[in-house]
Structures are given as structure tokens and as C-alpha cells.
């Protein structure tokens, strides 16, 4: 069935190959293999030594644990789910935003998710790993795309459904999913994507201004909670 040409499919977007997304997927798999070869990816002590998030350790000064958990996964199923989600969401975001903006959204959303857990989760010894905060940040970037004129109704519904399912699954008993990380990553990704904007696409000034305000509010919230 013929469809209208996507008005945002600019020549620049057509030329972008999501090689950064592919590299990140390969990196996640490689690190998981290393964990398996050095005690197992489901061994909590192995994960802690590798850099898993444990809030009591972060508050003791190990701030790198806000970033390193992004690259660690608990078992094959956890890795497979996040790798697939990263590939599909990341490819779309990298194609539209470009390589550097994609990296900024991915890493800042991952850190935002970790910070949200640190600041709001009352469990100081909870062990958390996974790229899901960063991936939800990519979904936040897709939400931003859905606010632009080319974000058609079906696209918007698909993005919102993916977010709703991801957040809802976190409330299933025994799911071991941290909605603090997901929510923090989602909001951070949306804020960063709105602030950076889609390169080469006109009429984003108001959205970018709102994104900058949201980023400022998030920074203020983090500082106020850390005091």
C-alpha cells in the first residue's frame, strides 16, 4: 500500500548509518561475555566488582557507579531484551539526531536514571545493573520526535505504548525492574532531546527552550536532593 513520503526523511538523515548504536550493542555483549568468563553475570559479587550500582557505595564516593551499571546485565535474558531494545530505539534516534546527539541522550539519560534511583529509592543496598535507563531515555527522545509535525498518529501511539508497557512491567511482582531508573531515564532523555533538537529541522525554538527549562529543573532537583 503506498504511503506519503516522510517529510523529515532529509538527505542527511538518509546518509546516517547507526553505527554508534551497533557499537554499543556489541560492547554490551562483549562485557556480558567477560562477566560470564569471570564468575558469571548473575553473581552479585561479580557485578559489584564490575561497577554495579549500589547506593551506599555511591554515597561513599564511588560516583563512577552512576555510569558503569549501564554496561552490565544480569543474565542472558536481561542482555537480550536490552540489546534488542537498544538496537531498535537507538537506530531511530541516531538516524534522526545524529551520532553525537545520540550519544549525549544515551549517556545523560543513563546517568539520569541512576541518579533518580540514588535520590529516591529508599533501598541503600539494592544492586542495579542494565542499560534500561539509557534506553528509556531514547524512548524519551522518540517522544520528542512525536511532538514534531512528522510524528504521525501511529508513530505517537507506538511510542506511548512502548513506554507504558515498559513502566507497567516494573509493577509486576517479581519482575525485578526498577521504575526509578526507567522514569529518570525517560524524563532526562526527553529533556536532553528537546534541548538539542533535530539537526536541520526548522521551527524547534520553543521546544528547545522548554527542554532547556526542563534540564535546568532536573539539575536543580538533583542538587537539592544531594544536600
CSV table of C-alpha atoms in Angstrom, one decimal, residues 2 12 14 16-17 21 23 36 59 61 72-73 88 92 96-98 103 107 117 130 154 160 191 223 226:
chain,number,residue,atom,x,y,z
A,2,UNK,CA,1.5,3.3,-1.0
A,12,UNK,CA,21.3,14.0,5.9
A,14,UNK,CA,19.2,9.1,4.9
A,16,UNK,CA,23.3,8.4,8.7
A,17,UNK,CA,24.1,4.8,9.4
A,21,UNK,CA,24.2,2.1,18.2
A,23,UNK,CA,28.9,-0.5,18.5
A,36,UNK,CA,30.4,-14.9,32.3
A,59,UNK,CA,27.3,7.9,48.6
A,61,UNK,CA,32.3,8.4,47.0
A,72,UNK,CA,26.3,-4.6,32.9
A,73,UNK,CA,23.5,-7.1,32.6
A,88,UNK,CA,15.5,-0.6,17.6
A,92,UNK,CA,15.8,5.5,15.1
A,96,UNK,CA,17.3,11.4,13.3
A,97,UNK,CA,19.5,13.2,15.8
A,98,UNK,CA,23.0,12.3,14.6
A,103,UNK,CA,25.5,9.7,22.5
A,107,UNK,CA,24.7,8.6,28.4
A,117,UNK,CA,17.4,5.7,41.9
A,130,UNK,CA,21.4,-2.6,32.9
A,154,UNK,CA,0.6,5.8,14.5
A,160,UNK,CA,3.5,5.8,24.1
A,191,UNK,CA,14.7,16.9,28.2
A,223,UNK,CA,21.4,19.5,43.7
A,226,UNK,CA,22.0,15.8,47.3
